[in-house]
Amino acid sequence: MTIWKASAVAVAAVIAVGCSSDDDARPTEPRTVDAIQVRAETVEETFSQVGEIQPYHDTALAFRLNGMLASRLPLGQTVREGDVLAVLDKRPAETALRTARAELAAANAAMSLARLAAERQRTLLERNATARASVDEANANLATTQARVDAATVALEQAEDALSYTELRAPHEGTISAVQANQGEVVASGQVVLRLVTEERRHAVFDVPEVLYRTTPEDATIALQLVTDPGITAMGTIDEVAPLADPSTRAYRVMVAVNANAAAMPFGAPVLGTLVVGQDQLARLPASALTKSEGGSAVFVIDPQAGTVQRRSVEVARFDERFLYVSAGLADGDTVATTGVAKLRDGEQVLVREGAR
């Protein structure tokens, strides 16, 4: 057993010596890496959120008096300001108007007679042919009939207004987006009959968090892009901002006026709004260049003269899907390794792949 053990040890030693000699004799080749030269550039910090396209004006329209709906325009009809949208049965209002006109005519006739009587009593009083009490009574009767004329005049104006209220007119141009009553239906005063939305002007509505609500300037410009068709874009400006947060979501509603290409964005469509919240001078590097150091993030900087790499700590300002943005630790012109950084060591010789910079 002792002889076999000694022989095994001797063979292992010979193999080890042979291997060691081969490794020492084989020269170490530089590791090939990709690299990029640092150039500071202006990088925008953006905030994006999905909202919804809504009409600039969405107006619920109702009659000012009760009545039976005689006619209305169909759903989807485009109208101009002042166009008649719906009509109530006019017969009750026309009857009330005729009655008011008759009351005014009767009041005017009574006032004419009272005026003649008052003038006659004043003439008789000048001739001492009547008593002062008769004159006072005639003047009081004239004042009463005058008041009756005034009341009848107001009643006539009200009747004329009531007749005009039987027609529901468009307060602005737009499209009928909803119909909530049909011909022959009796509607009450204030009951919504139609909804009218603006067709050309539109809002992009977003619910934003408090931090953005407090920091966004009122004159900010928002880039808009349809989620379902990213090729359709527009620009918008902040038009309205809710002063209070929603009690359930704690978000603030912001309405952005779509300044151009609004017609290409249909109502109810999801829209992506992007706001530039800041700009910085940063060095953009591929995400593959990032490694770690004792102090945190680091990259390997290549010495172009010696062909070696050195780990250098950096401050990373932000990330995106492909790049990292360095705010400190690098200077313009530095060459940074972008591949194989997990295997690199300080002082290691590297060879930059041709065309990789």
Coordinates of C-alpha atoms in Angstrom, one line a residue, residues 25-297:
A25 CA 4.6 29.8 -20.7
R26 CA 1.3 30.8 -22.3
P27 CA 1.0 34.6 -22.6
T28 CA -2.2 36.3 -21.3
E29 CA -4.3 37.9 -24.2
P30 CA -6.1 41.2 -23.6
R31 CA -9.9 40.9 -23.2
T32 CA -11.8 42.3 -26.1
V33 CA -14.6 44.7 -25.1
D34 CA -16.9 47.2 -26.7
A35 CA -16.6 50.8 -25.6
I36 CA -18.2 54.2 -26.0
Q37 CA -16.7 57.7 -25.7
V38 CA -18.4 60.0 -23.2
R39 CA -20.2 63.0 -24.5
A40 CA -22.4 65.1 -22.2
E41 CA -25.8 65.9 -23.8
T42 CA -29.0 67.7 -22.8
V43 CA -31.4 65.1 -21.5
E44 CA -35.0 65.9 -20.8
E45 CA -36.8 64.4 -17.8
T46 CA -40.4 63.6 -18.7
F47 CA -43.6 62.5 -17.0
S48 CA -46.2 60.5 -18.9
Q49 CA -49.7 59.5 -18.0
V50 CA -52.7 58.1 -19.8
G51 CA -55.9 60.2 -20.0
E52 CA -59.0 60.4 -22.0
I53 CA -60.3 62.6 -24.9
Q54 CA -63.4 64.4 -23.9
P55 CA -65.5 67.2 -25.5
Y56 CA -64.4 70.8 -24.7
H57 CA -68.1 71.5 -23.9
D58 CA -70.6 68.8 -23.0
T59 CA -73.9 70.6 -22.4
A60 CA -77.1 69.0 -20.9
L61 CA -80.1 70.8 -22.5
A62 CA -83.6 71.1 -21.0
F63 CA -86.8 73.1 -21.5
R64 CA -87.7 75.9 -19.1
L65 CA -91.3 74.8 -18.8
N66 CA -93.4 71.6 -18.8
G67 CA -94.9 70.3 -22.0
M68 CA -95.2 67.5 -24.5
L69 CA -92.3 67.0 -26.8
A70 CA -93.5 67.6 -30.4
S71 CA -90.2 67.1 -32.3
R72 CA -86.4 66.8 -31.8
L73 CA -83.3 66.4 -34.0
P74 CA -81.8 62.9 -34.3
L75 CA -78.8 61.6 -32.4
G76 CA -75.5 62.6 -34.1
Q77 CA -77.0 65.6 -35.8
T78 CA -74.4 68.5 -36.3
V79 CA -75.9 71.9 -35.5
R80 CA -74.8 75.6 -35.4
E81 CA -75.3 78.0 -32.6
G82 CA -79.0 79.1 -32.5
D83 CA -80.4 76.1 -34.4
V84 CA -83.7 74.6 -33.0
L85 CA -82.9 71.3 -31.4
A86 CA -86.3 70.3 -30.1
V87 CA -89.9 71.8 -29.9
L88 CA -92.7 71.4 -27.3
D89 CA -96.4 71.4 -28.2
K90 CA -97.0 75.2 -28.7
R91 CA -100.8 75.2 -28.3
P92 CA -100.9 75.8 -24.5
A93 CA -98.3 78.7 -24.8
E94 CA -100.1 80.2 -27.8
T95 CA -103.4 80.1 -25.8
A96 CA -101.7 81.8 -22.9
L97 CA -100.3 84.4 -25.2
R98 CA -103.7 85.2 -26.7
T99 CA -105.2 85.5 -23.2
A100 CA -102.4 87.9 -22.2
R101 CA -103.0 90.1 -25.2
A102 CA -106.7 90.2 -24.5
E103 CA -106.1 91.2 -20.9
L104 CA -103.8 94.0 -22.0
A105 CA -106.4 95.2 -24.5
A106 CA -109.1 95.3 -21.8
A107 CA -106.7 97.1 -19.4
N108 CA -105.9 99.7 -22.0
A109 CA -109.6 100.3 -22.7
A110 CA -110.4 100.7 -19.0
M111 CA -107.5 103.1 -18.6
S112 CA -108.7 105.2 -21.5
L113 CA -112.1 105.4 -20.0
A114 CA -110.7 106.2 -16.5
R115 CA -108.5 109.0 -18.0
L116 CA -111.5 110.6 -19.7
A117 CA -113.4 110.4 -16.4
A118 CA -110.6 112.0 -14.5
E119 CA -110.2 114.8 -17.0
R120 CA -113.9 115.5 -16.9
Q121 CA -114.0 115.7 -13.1
R122 CA -111.0 118.1 -13.1
T123 CA -112.9 120.3 -15.6
L124 CA -116.0 120.3 -13.5
L125 CA -114.0 121.1 -10.4
E126 CA -112.6 124.2 -12.1
R127 CA -116.1 125.4 -12.7
N128 CA -117.1 124.5 -9.2
A129 CA -119.6 122.0 -10.6
T130 CA -118.4 118.9 -8.7
A131 CA -116.9 117.9 -5.4
R132 CA -113.2 117.4 -4.6
A133 CA -114.1 113.8 -3.5
S134 CA -115.3 113.0 -7.0
V135 CA -112.0 114.2 -8.5
D136 CA -110.0 112.2 -6.1
E137 CA -112.1 109.1 -6.8
A138 CA -111.6 109.5 -10.6
N139 CA -107.8 109.9 -10.1
A140 CA -107.6 106.8 -8.0
N141 CA -109.6 104.9 -10.6
L142 CA -107.1 106.1 -13.3
A143 CA -104.1 104.9 -11.2
T144 CA -105.8 101.5 -10.7
T145 CA -106.3 101.0 -14.4
Q146 CA -102.7 102.1 -15.1
A147 CA -101.5 99.5 -12.7
R148 CA -103.7 97.0 -14.4
V149 CA -102.1 97.9 -17.8
D150 CA -98.6 97.5 -16.3
A151 CA -99.5 94.1 -14.9
A152 CA -101.1 93.0 -18.2
T153 CA -98.0 94.2 -20.1
V154 CA -95.7 92.1 -17.9
A155 CA -98.0 89.1 -18.3
L156 CA -97.8 89.5 -22.1
E157 CA -94.0 89.6 -22.0
Q158 CA -94.0 86.4 -19.9
A159 CA -96.4 84.7 -22.3
E160 CA -94.2 85.7 -25.2
D161 CA -91.2 84.3 -23.3
A162 CA -93.1 81.1 -22.5
L163 CA -93.8 80.7 -26.2
S164 CA -90.2 81.1 -27.1
Y165 CA -89.2 78.6 -24.4
T166 CA -91.1 75.9 -26.4
E167 CA -88.1 75.9 -28.7
L168 CA -84.9 74.4 -27.4
R169 CA -82.0 76.1 -29.2
A170 CA -78.3 75.3 -29.5
P171 CA -76.1 77.5 -27.2
H172 CA -73.1 76.7 -29.3
E173 CA -72.2 74.7 -32.4
G174 CA -71.7 71.0 -31.9
T175 CA -73.1 67.5 -32.3
I176 CA -76.0 65.9 -30.4
S177 CA -74.3 63.2 -28.4
A178 CA -77.3 61.8 -26.4
V179 CA -81.1 61.8 -26.5
Q180 CA -83.1 61.3 -23.4
A181 CA -86.7 62.0 -24.5
N182 CA -88.8 61.1 -27.5
Q183 CA -91.6 62.7 -29.5
G184 CA -94.9 62.5 -27.6
E185 CA -93.3 62.3 -24.2
V186 CA -94.3 64.8 -21.5
V187 CA -91.2 66.4 -20.1
A188 CA -90.8 68.5 -17.0
S189 CA -89.1 71.8 -16.6
G190 CA -85.3 71.1 -16.2
Q191 CA -85.5 67.5 -17.4
V192 CA -82.5 66.8 -19.7
V193 CA -83.7 66.2 -23.2
L194 CA -80.5 66.3 -25.3
R195 CA -76.8 66.6 -24.7
L196 CA -74.7 68.7 -27.1
V197 CA -70.9 68.3 -27.4
T198 CA -68.4 70.5 -29.3
E199 CA -67.0 68.7 -32.3
E200 CA -63.9 70.7 -33.1
R201 CA -62.5 71.6 -29.7
R202 CA -61.6 68.9 -27.3
H203 CA -60.0 68.2 -23.9
A204 CA -57.5 65.6 -22.9
V205 CA -58.4 64.8 -19.3
F206 CA -55.8 63.5 -16.8
D207 CA -55.8 62.6 -13.1
V208 CA -52.3 63.6 -11.9
P209 CA -50.6 63.0 -8.5
E210 CA -50.1 65.8 -6.1
V211 CA -46.4 66.2 -6.6
L212 CA -46.9 66.9 -10.3
Y213 CA -49.9 69.1 -9.5
R214 CA -47.7 71.4 -7.3
T215 CA -44.7 71.6 -9.6
T216 CA -46.2 71.9 -13.1
P217 CA -46.3 75.5 -14.4
E218 CA -49.7 76.7 -15.7
D219 CA -48.2 77.5 -19.2
A220 CA -46.7 74.0 -19.7
T221 CA -47.1 72.4 -23.1
I222 CA -48.2 68.7 -23.1
A223 CA -47.3 66.3 -26.0
L224 CA -50.4 64.1 -26.8
Q225 CA -50.4 60.7 -28.5
L226 CA -53.2 58.3 -29.1
V227 CA -52.6 55.0 -27.3
T228 CA -54.4 53.0 -30.0
D229 CA -52.7 54.8 -32.9
P230 CA -49.3 56.3 -31.8
G231 CA -49.0 58.0 -35.2
I232 CA -51.7 60.5 -34.3
T233 CA -50.1 63.2 -32.2
A234 CA -51.0 66.7 -31.1
M235 CA -49.9 69.4 -28.6
G236 CA -52.0 70.8 -25.8
T237 CA -52.0 73.4 -23.1
I238 CA -53.4 73.3 -19.6
D239 CA -56.9 74.8 -19.7
E240 CA -58.5 73.9 -16.3
V241 CA -57.2 72.5 -13.1
A242 CA -59.4 71.1 -10.3
P243 CA -58.6 73.0 -7.0
L244 CA -59.4 69.9 -4.9
A245 CA -58.2 66.3 -5.1
D246 CA -60.6 63.5 -5.8
P247 CA -61.5 62.0 -2.3
S248 CA -61.1 58.4 -3.5
T249 CA -58.0 58.6 -5.7
R250 CA -56.3 61.7 -4.1
A251 CA -55.5 62.8 -7.7
Y252 CA -56.1 66.2 -9.2
R253 CA -58.1 66.5 -12.5
V254 CA -56.3 68.5 -15.2
M255 CA -58.0 69.4 -18.5
V256 CA -55.6 70.0 -21.4
A257 CA -57.0 71.8 -24.4
V258 CA -56.0 70.0 -27.7
N259 CA -54.6 72.8 -29.8
A260 CA -54.3 71.0 -33.2
N261 CA -55.3 67.8 -34.9
A262 CA -58.2 67.5 -32.4
A263 CA -60.6 66.0 -34.9
A264 CA -58.3 63.0 -35.3
M265 CA -58.7 62.1 -31.7
P266 CA -62.1 60.5 -31.1
F267 CA -64.1 61.1 -27.9
G268 CA -63.4 58.5 -25.2
A269 CA -60.1 57.4 -26.8
P270 CA -57.2 56.8 -24.4
V271 CA -54.4 59.4 -24.9
L272 CA -50.8 59.4 -23.6
G273 CA -49.7 62.9 -22.3
T274 CA -46.0 63.6 -21.9
L275 CA -44.7 66.6 -19.9
V276 CA -41.1 67.8 -19.8
V277 CA -40.4 68.4 -16.1
G278 CA -36.7 69.2 -16.4
Q279 CA -33.4 69.3 -18.4
D280 CA -29.9 68.3 -17.3
Q281 CA -26.5 67.8 -18.9
L282 CA -25.9 64.1 -18.6
A283 CA -23.6 61.4 -20.1
R284 CA -25.7 58.7 -21.7
L285 CA -24.3 55.1 -21.5
P286 CA -25.7 51.7 -22.4
A287 CA -27.1 49.9 -19.4
S288 CA -24.6 47.1 -20.0
A289 CA -21.8 49.5 -18.9
L290 CA -22.9 49.6 -15.2
T291 CA -21.1 47.7 -12.5
K292 CA -20.7 48.0 -8.7
S293 CA -18.2 49.5 -6.4
E294 CA -17.9 49.8 -2.7
G295 CA -19.5 53.2 -2.9
G296 CA -22.4 52.2 -5.2
S297 CA -22.6 52.4 -9.0

